[in-house]
Short mmCIF file of C-alpha atoms in Angstrom, two decimals:
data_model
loop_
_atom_site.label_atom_id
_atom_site.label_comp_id
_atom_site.label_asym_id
_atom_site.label_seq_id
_atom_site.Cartn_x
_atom_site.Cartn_y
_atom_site.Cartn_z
CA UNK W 1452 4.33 -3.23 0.96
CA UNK W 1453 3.34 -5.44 -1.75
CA UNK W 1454 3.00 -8.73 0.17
CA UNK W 1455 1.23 -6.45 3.12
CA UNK W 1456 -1.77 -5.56 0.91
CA UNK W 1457 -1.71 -8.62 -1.42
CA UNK W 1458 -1.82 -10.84 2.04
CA UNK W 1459 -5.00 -8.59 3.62
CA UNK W 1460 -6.57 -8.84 -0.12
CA UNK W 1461 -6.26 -12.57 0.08
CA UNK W 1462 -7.09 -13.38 3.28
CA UNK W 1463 -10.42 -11.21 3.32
CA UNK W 1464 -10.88 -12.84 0.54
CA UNK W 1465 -10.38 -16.48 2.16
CA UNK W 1466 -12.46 -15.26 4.96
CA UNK W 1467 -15.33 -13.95 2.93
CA UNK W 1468 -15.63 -17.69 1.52
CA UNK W 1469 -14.94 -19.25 4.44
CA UNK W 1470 -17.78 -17.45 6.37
CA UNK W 1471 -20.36 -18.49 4.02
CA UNK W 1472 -18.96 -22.48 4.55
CA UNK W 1473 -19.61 -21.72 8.23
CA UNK W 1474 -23.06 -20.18 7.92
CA UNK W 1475 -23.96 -23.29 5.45
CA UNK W 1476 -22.01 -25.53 7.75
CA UNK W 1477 -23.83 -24.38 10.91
CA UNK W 1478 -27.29 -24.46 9.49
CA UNK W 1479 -26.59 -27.97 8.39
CA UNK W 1480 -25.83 -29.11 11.06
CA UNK W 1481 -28.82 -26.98 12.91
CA UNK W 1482 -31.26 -28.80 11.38
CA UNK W 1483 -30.01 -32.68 11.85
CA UNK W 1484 -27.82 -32.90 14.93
CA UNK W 1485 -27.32 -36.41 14.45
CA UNK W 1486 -25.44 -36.27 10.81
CA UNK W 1487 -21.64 -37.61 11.15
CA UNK W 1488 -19.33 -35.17 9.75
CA UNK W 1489 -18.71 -36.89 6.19
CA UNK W 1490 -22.67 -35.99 5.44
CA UNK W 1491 -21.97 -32.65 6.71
CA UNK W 1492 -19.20 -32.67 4.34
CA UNK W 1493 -21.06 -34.41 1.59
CA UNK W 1494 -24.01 -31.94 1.83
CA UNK W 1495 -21.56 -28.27 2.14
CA UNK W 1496 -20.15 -29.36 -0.88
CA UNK W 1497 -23.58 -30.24 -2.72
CA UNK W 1498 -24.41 -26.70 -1.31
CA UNK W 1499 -21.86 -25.10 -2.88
CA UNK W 1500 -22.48 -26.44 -6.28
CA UNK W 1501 -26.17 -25.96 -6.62
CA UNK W 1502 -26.36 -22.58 -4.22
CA UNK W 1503 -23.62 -21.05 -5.88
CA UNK W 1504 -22.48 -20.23 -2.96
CA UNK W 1505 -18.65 -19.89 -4.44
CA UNK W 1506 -19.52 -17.18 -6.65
CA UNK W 1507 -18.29 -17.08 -10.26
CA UNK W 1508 -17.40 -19.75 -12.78
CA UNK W 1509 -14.68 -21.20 -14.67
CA UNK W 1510 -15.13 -18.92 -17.63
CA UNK W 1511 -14.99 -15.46 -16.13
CA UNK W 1512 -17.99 -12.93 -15.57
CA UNK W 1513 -21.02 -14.12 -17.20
CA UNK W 1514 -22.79 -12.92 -20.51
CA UNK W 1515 -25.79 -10.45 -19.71
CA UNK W 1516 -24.53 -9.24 -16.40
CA UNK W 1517 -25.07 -6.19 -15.49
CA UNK W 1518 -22.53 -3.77 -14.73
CA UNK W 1519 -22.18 -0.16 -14.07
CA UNK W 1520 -21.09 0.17 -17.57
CA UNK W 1521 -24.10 -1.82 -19.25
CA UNK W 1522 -25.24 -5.37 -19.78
CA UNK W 1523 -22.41 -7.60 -20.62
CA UNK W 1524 -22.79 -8.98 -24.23
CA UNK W 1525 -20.51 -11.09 -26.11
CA UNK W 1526 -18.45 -8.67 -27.74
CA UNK W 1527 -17.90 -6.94 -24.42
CA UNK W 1528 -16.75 -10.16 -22.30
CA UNK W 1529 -14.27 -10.69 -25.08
CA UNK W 1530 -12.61 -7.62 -24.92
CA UNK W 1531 -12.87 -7.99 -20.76
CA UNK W 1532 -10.62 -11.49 -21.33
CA UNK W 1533 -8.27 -9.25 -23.88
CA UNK W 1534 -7.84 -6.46 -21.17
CA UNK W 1535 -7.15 -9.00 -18.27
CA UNK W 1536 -4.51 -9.95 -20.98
CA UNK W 1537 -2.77 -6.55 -19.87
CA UNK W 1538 -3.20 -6.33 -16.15
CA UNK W 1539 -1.21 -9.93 -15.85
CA UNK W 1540 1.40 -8.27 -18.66
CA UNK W 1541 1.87 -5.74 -16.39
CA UNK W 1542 3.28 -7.89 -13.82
CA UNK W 1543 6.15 -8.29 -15.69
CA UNK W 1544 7.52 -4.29 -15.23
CA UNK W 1545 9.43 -5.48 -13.22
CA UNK W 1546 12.31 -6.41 -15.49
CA UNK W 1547 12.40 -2.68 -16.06
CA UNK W 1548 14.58 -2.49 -13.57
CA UNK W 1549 16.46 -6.03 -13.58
CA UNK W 1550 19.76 -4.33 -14.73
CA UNK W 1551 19.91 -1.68 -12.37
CA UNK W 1552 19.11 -4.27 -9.41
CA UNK W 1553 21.64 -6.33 -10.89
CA UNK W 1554 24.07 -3.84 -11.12
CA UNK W 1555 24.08 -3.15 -7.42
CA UNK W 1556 25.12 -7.02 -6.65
CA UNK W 1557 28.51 -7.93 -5.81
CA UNK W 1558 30.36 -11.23 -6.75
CA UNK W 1559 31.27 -14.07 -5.94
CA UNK W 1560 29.00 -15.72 -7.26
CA UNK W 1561 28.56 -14.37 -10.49
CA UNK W 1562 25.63 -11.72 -10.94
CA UNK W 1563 23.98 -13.36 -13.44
CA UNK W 1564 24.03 -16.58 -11.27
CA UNK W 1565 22.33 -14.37 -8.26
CA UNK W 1566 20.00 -12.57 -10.17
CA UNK W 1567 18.50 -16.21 -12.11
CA UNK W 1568 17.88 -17.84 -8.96
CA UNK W 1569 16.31 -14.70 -7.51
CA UNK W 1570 14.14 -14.33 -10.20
CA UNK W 1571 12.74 -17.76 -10.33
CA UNK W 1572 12.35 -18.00 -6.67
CA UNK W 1573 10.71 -14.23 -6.89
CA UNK W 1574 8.27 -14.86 -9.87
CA UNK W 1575 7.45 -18.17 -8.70
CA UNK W 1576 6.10 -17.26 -5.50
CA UNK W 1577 4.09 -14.13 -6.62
CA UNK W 1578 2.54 -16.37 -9.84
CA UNK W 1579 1.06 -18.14 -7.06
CA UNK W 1580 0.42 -15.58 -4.66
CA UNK W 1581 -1.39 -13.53 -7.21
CA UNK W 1582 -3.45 -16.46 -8.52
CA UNK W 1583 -4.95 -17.03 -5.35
CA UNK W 1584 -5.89 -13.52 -4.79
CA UNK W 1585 -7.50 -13.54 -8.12
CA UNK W 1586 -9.48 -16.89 -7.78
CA UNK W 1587 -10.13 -16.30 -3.71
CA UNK W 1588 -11.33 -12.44 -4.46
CA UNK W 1589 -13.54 -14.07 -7.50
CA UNK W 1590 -14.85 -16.73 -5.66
CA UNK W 1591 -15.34 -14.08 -2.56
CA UNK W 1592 -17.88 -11.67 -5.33
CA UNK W 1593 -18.32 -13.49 -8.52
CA UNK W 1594 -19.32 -11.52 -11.44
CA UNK W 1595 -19.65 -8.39 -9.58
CA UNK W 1596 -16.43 -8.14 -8.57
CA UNK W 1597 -14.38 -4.34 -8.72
CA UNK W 1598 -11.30 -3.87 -10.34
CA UNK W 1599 -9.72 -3.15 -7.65
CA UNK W 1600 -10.71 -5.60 -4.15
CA UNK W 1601 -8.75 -3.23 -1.93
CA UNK W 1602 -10.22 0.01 -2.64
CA UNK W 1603 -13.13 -0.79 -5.00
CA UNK W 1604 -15.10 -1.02 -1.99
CA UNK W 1605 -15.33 -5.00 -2.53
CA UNK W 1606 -14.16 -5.37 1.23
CA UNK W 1607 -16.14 -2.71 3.83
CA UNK W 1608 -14.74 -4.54 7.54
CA UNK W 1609 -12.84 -4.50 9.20
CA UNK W 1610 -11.96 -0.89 8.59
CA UNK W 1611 -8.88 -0.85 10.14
CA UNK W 1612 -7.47 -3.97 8.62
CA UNK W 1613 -8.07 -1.67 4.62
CA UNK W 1614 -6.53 0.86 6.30
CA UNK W 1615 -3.54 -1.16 6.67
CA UNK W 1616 -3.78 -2.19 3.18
CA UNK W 1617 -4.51 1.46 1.83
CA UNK W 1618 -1.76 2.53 3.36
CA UNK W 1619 0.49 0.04 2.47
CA UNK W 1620 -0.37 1.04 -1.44
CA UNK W 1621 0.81 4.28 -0.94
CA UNK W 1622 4.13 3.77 0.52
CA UNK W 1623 4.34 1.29 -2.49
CA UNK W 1624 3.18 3.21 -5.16
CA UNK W 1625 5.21 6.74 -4.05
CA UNK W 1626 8.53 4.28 -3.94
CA UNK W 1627 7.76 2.35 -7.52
CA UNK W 1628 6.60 6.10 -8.96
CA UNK W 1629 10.13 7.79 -8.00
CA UNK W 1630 12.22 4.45 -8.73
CA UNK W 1631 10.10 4.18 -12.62
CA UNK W 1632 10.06 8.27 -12.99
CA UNK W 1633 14.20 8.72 -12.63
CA UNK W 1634 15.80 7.22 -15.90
CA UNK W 1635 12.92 9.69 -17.72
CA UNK W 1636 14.27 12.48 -15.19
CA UNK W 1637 18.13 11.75 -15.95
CA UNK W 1638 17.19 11.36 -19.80
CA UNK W 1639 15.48 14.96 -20.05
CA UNK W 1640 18.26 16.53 -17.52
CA UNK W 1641 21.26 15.01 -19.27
CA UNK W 1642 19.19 16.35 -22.70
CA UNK W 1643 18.77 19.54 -21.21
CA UNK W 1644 22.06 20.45 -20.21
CA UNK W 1645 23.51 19.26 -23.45
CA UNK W 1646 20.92 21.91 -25.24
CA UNK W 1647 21.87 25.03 -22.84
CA UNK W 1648 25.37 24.02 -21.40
CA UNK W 1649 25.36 27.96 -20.60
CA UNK W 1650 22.13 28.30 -18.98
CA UNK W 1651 22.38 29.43 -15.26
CA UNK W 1652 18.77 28.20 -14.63
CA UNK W 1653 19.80 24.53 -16.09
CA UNK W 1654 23.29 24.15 -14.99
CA UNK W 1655 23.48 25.87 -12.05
CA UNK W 1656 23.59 24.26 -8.33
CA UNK W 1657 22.83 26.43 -5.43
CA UNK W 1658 23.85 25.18 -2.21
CA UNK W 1659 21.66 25.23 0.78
CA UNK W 1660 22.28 24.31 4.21
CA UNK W 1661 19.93 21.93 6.22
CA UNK W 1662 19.45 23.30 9.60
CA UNK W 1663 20.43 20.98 12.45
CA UNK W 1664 21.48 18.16 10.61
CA UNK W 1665 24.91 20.03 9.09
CA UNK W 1666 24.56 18.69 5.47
CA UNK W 1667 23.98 21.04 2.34
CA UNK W 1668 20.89 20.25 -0.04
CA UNK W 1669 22.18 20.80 -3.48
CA UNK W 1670 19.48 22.71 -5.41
CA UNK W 1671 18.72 22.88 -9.43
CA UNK W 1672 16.05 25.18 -9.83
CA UNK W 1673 15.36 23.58 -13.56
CA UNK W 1674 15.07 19.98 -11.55
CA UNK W 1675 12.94 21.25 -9.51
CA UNK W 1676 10.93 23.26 -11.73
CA UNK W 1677 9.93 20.27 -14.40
CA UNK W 1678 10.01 18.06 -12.04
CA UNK W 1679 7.14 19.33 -10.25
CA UNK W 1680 5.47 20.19 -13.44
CA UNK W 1681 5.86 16.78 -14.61
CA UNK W 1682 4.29 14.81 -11.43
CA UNK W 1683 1.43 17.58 -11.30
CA UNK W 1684 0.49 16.87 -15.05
CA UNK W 1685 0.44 13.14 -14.58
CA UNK W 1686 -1.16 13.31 -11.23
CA UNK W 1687 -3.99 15.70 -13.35
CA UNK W 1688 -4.04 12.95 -15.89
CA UNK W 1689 -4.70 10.10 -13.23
CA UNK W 1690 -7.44 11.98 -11.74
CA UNK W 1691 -8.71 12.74 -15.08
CA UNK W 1692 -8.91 9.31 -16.43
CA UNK W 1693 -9.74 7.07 -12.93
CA UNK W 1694 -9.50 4.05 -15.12
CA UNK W 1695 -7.59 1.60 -13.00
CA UNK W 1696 -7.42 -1.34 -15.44
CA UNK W 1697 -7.94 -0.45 -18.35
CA UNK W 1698 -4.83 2.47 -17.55
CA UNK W 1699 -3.05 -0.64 -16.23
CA UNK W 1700 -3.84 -2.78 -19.23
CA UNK W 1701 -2.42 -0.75 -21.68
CA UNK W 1702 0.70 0.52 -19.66
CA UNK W 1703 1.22 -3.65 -19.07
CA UNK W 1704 0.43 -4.11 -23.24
CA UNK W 1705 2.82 -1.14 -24.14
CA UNK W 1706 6.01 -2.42 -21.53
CA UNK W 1707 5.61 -5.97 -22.21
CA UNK W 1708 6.83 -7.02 -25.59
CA UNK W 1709 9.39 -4.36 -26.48
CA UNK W 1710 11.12 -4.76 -23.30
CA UNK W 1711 10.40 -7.60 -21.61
CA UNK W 1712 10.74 -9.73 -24.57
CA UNK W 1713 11.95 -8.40 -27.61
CA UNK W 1714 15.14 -6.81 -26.32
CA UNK W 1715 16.21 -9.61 -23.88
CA UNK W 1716 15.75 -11.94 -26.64
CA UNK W 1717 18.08 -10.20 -29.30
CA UNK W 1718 20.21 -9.35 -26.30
CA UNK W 1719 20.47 -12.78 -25.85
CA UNK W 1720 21.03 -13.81 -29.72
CA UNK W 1721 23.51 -11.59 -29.84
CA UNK W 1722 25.42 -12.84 -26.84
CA UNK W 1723 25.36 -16.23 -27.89
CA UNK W 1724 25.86 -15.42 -31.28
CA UNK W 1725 22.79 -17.84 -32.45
CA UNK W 1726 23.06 -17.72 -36.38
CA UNK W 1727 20.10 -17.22 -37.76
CA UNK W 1728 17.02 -19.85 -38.86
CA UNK W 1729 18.99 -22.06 -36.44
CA UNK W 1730 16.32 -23.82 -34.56
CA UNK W 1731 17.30 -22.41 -31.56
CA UNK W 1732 16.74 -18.69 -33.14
CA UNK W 1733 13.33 -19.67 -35.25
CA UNK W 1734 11.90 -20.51 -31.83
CA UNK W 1735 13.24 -17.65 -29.90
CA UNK W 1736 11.36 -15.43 -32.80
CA UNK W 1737 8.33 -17.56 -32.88
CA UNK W 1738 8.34 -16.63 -28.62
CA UNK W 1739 8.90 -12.89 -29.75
CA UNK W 1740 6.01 -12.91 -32.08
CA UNK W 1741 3.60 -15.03 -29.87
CA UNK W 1742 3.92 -12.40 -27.26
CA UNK W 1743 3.97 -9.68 -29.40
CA UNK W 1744 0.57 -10.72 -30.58
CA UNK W 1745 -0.41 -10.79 -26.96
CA UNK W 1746 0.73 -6.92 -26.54
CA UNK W 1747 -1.61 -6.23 -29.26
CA UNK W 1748 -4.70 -8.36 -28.80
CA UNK W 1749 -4.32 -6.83 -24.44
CA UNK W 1750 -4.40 -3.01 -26.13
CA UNK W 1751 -6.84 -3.75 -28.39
CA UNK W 1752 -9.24 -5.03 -25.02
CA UNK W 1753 -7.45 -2.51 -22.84
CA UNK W 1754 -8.73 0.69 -25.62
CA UNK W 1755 -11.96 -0.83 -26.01
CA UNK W 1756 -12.54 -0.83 -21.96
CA UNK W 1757 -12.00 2.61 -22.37
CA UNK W 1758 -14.85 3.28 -24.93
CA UNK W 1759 -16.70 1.67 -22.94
CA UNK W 1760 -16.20 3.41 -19.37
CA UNK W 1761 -16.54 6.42 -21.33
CA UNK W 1762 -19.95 5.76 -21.70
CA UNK W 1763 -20.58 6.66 -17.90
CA UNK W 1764 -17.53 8.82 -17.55
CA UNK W 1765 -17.68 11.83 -15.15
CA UNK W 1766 -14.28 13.65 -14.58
CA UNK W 1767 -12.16 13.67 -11.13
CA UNK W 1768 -14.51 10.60 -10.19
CA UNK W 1769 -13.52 7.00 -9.72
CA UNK W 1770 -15.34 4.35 -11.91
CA UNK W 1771 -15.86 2.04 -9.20
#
């Protein structure tokens, strides 16, 4: 699902760039049928760089832009590169859920052996695959590009094609949401029956047959109970607070220090048993702290985004 919407995202995006080579191209060579193709060349790629026809620039949306949210000053743009700080953070959630995938593996080879080269192959390719989505969709809209291409209405045609893409977001996020949601579920369960071992409404399973198939559903009314109580009050929340990244900087500032740093780094010392203010430990803590500053300076941006959609805030509506 992921690599179905990131590959529509990037290709419009290619194609929105591409078009406006064509229309440039085509006019060029409109007007002087008799240029070889390395002036063509010459002059698209003059036209690019004093048209601006490849919107944006090296250093990210431009001061005194304006934006839904106000004119872009200095103080604004540098909380903007802080937030952005958090969205690529929370690309990393991922190792979340490392040990359960790697607990499903079997062996020969070893797991650990599996799960390193899938990893590198895995981050590898999406490093890449996001960064051209990024640069393609900024080159596509420049400074006025929406937080989210896909459904902040950066991309109107061809309907059908978002569609696809919409669609394929949902599947993704309902599977992520359940896979992300069940260690808090078995945490509060395994909590709650510990508390009231004697409760019927906590403890008890009720059996109920499943028509036609011939299986039995085991049912826990408590499970069922805060569990839909929990996805209605975050569902409330999301609709409440339609802050796409600045919600996903801080959830990417929050999960990436403590656990996809800190704790597989002592995990590690301890392993190896790496004595400490050995080199090899002074710059495994000088790594914890770099990124730990990182956490904090991608809150920081990711709080202050907040403030600042505030400012034009209107509840159960996107900010798009």
């Amino acid at each position: 699902m992921s690599f179905t919407y990131s590959a529509i995202g990037l290709g419009l995006g290619i194609g929105k760039v591409a078009g406006t080579s064509i229309h440039i191209l085509l006019k060029i060579i409109s007007s002087n049928k008799h240029m070889i193709i390395n002036e063509n060349v010459s002059i698209l790629l003059t036209s690019f760089a004093v048209n601006g026809t490849i919107k944006g620039s090296l250093f990210g949306i431009s001061i005194g832009t304006v934006t839904k949210a106000g004119t872009v000053t200095e103080t604004q743009k540098m909380w903007r590169s802080l937030q952005a700080l958090g969205a690529i953070a929370f690309a990393y959630t991922f190792s979340l859920v490392l040990v359960e995938i790697q607990d499903t593996i079997k062996s020969p080879p070893a797991e650990h052996k599996t799960m390193k080269k899938a990893t590198l192959l895995s981050v590898s390719v999406t490093t890449v695959f996001y960064m051209l989505c990024g640069c393609f969709g900024y080159a596509a809209f420049g400074d006025l590009s929406p937080g989210n291409l896909l459904t902040g209405f950066g991309f109107y045609n061809p309907y059908w094609l978002l569609d696809i893409a919409n669609a394929a977001i949902v599947i993704h996020l309902v599977g992520a949401y359940q896979v992300f949601c069940q260690p808090l579920f078995a945490f509060v369960e395994k909590w709650s029956s510990k508390k009231w071992p004697k409760s019927e409404f906590v403890t008890g399973e009720y059996e109920i047959p499943i028509p036609l198939v011939g299986a039995v559903y085991q049912l826990n009314l408590f499970r069922m109970v805060w569990r839909t109580i929990f996805v209605m009050i975050t569902t409330l929340i999301a609709m409440l607070m339609p802050f796409f990244n600045d919600v996903v900087g801080i959830l990417g500032a929050f999960g990436f220090w403590p656990l996809t740093v800190y704790f597989p780094i002592e995990m590690y010392i301890a392993q190896k048993k790496i004595s400490r203010w050995s080199t090899k430990w002074v710059g495994l803590q000088i790594l914890s702290a770099t990124c730990l500053l990182v956490s904090i300076a991608a809150a920081v941006g990711s709080f202050a985004g907040i403030v600042l959609d505030l400012k034009t805030y209107k509840p159960f509506k996107t900010s798009y």
